[in-house]
Amino acid sequence: MFVFTASIYRWRFTKVELSGSAGAGQYKSIEATHMPLLRFDVVKGRTDAELKAMLDASHRAVLSAFNVPARDRYQIVHEHEASRMMVEDTGLGFDRSSKVVIVSVTSRPRSEMSKRQFYADLCRELAGHAGIEPSDVVVTFTINSDTDWSFGGGKAQFLTGEL
């Protein structure tokens, strides 16, 4: 794998061996290395220290899986009364606790491989540093494009070349 940096975008190219002679050694998957926006839906009652541990652990997973710059960090916590969150197991046999967290990731396109790495890294980090069991972690991705982001000043910085 190699990383190509352009003046406007940072992209990760992964060399994928395709089956058959046609297309062998082609560069198939391309993904941006800019940050995602993470929203955390949790049951009220966590301390500020517990929330910080959750956010820090999640950021380490983002850094590891998506290779984003350390200061590309956008996280929002939404706290809900316990009666306002119904998070069942979809028939998978998970036991959920009051520490359940739904992580909604809004991002430019990511590869299946990097998403799978994120799921694993996130669960490992949350269990090890925030006391949240993997059975209490639900993740969903919403994919968007460069035209869907403005970081302030009334500009679309991915389109203007500022990012």
mmCIF file of N, CA and C in Angstrom, residues 86-96 102 135 137-139:
data_model
loop_
_atom_site.group_PDB
_atom_site.id
_atom_site.type_symbol
_atom_site.label_atom_id
_atom_site.label_comp_id
_atom_site.label_asym_id
_atom_site.label_seq_id
_atom_site.Cartn_x
_atom_site.Cartn_y
_atom_site.Cartn_z
ATOM 1 N N MET A 86 -33.982 2.401 22.806
ATOM 2 C CA MET A 86 -34.282 0.977 22.676
ATOM 3 C C MET A 86 -33.250 0.392 21.725
ATOM 4 N N VAL A 87 -32.321 -0.377 22.262
ATOM 5 C CA VAL A 87 -31.244 -0.949 21.462
ATOM 6 C C VAL A 87 -31.234 -2.446 21.726
ATOM 7 N N GLU A 88 -31.943 -3.170 20.882
ATOM 8 C CA GLU A 88 -32.029 -4.608 21.068
ATOM 9 C C GLU A 88 -30.936 -5.294 20.267
ATOM 10 N N ASP A 89 -30.945 -6.606 20.242
ATOM 11 C CA ASP A 89 -29.812 -7.357 19.686
ATOM 12 C C ASP A 89 -30.031 -7.882 18.275
ATOM 13 N N THR A 90 -31.132 -7.540 17.620
ATOM 14 C CA THR A 90 -31.422 -7.980 16.258
ATOM 15 C C THR A 90 -31.364 -9.502 16.142
ATOM 16 N N GLY A 91 -31.641 -10.189 17.247
ATOM 17 C CA GLY A 91 -31.642 -11.645 17.249
ATOM 18 C C GLY A 91 -30.262 -12.274 17.317
ATOM 19 N N LEU A 92 -29.234 -11.496 17.627
ATOM 20 C CA LEU A 92 -27.862 -12.012 17.667
ATOM 21 C C LEU A 92 -27.447 -12.509 19.048
ATOM 22 N N GLY A 93 -28.313 -12.332 20.052
ATOM 23 C CA GLY A 93 -28.024 -12.844 21.379
ATOM 24 C C GLY A 93 -27.146 -11.950 22.239
ATOM 25 N N PHE A 94 -27.002 -10.688 21.883
ATOM 26 C CA PHE A 94 -26.204 -9.768 22.697
ATOM 27 C C PHE A 94 -26.982 -9.359 23.938
ATOM 28 N N ASP A 95 -26.309 -9.283 25.060
ATOM 29 C CA ASP A 95 -26.877 -8.693 26.270
ATOM 30 C C ASP A 95 -26.400 -7.252 26.325
ATOM 31 N N ARG A 96 -27.338 -6.314 26.299
ATOM 32 C CA ARG A 96 -26.997 -4.898 26.353
ATOM 33 C C ARG A 96 -27.072 -4.420 27.801
ATOM 34 N N ILE A 102 -24.491 3.990 20.667
ATOM 35 C CA ILE A 102 -24.671 3.926 19.220
ATOM 36 C C ILE A 102 -23.744 4.970 18.624
ATOM 37 N N SER A 135 -20.381 -5.929 23.156
ATOM 38 C CA SER A 135 -21.811 -6.192 22.943
ATOM 39 C C SER A 135 -22.659 -4.941 23.133
ATOM 40 N N VAL A 137 -21.763 -1.976 21.773
ATOM 41 C CA VAL A 137 -21.343 -1.024 20.738
ATOM 42 C C VAL A 137 -22.092 -1.312 19.435
ATOM 43 N N VAL A 138 -22.839 -0.329 18.979
ATOM 44 C CA VAL A 138 -23.552 -0.397 17.704
ATOM 45 C C VAL A 138 -22.992 0.719 16.830
ATOM 46 N N VAL A 139 -22.637 0.402 15.581
ATOM 47 C CA VAL A 139 -22.039 1.385 14.681
ATOM 48 C C VAL A 139 -22.822 1.429 13.376
#
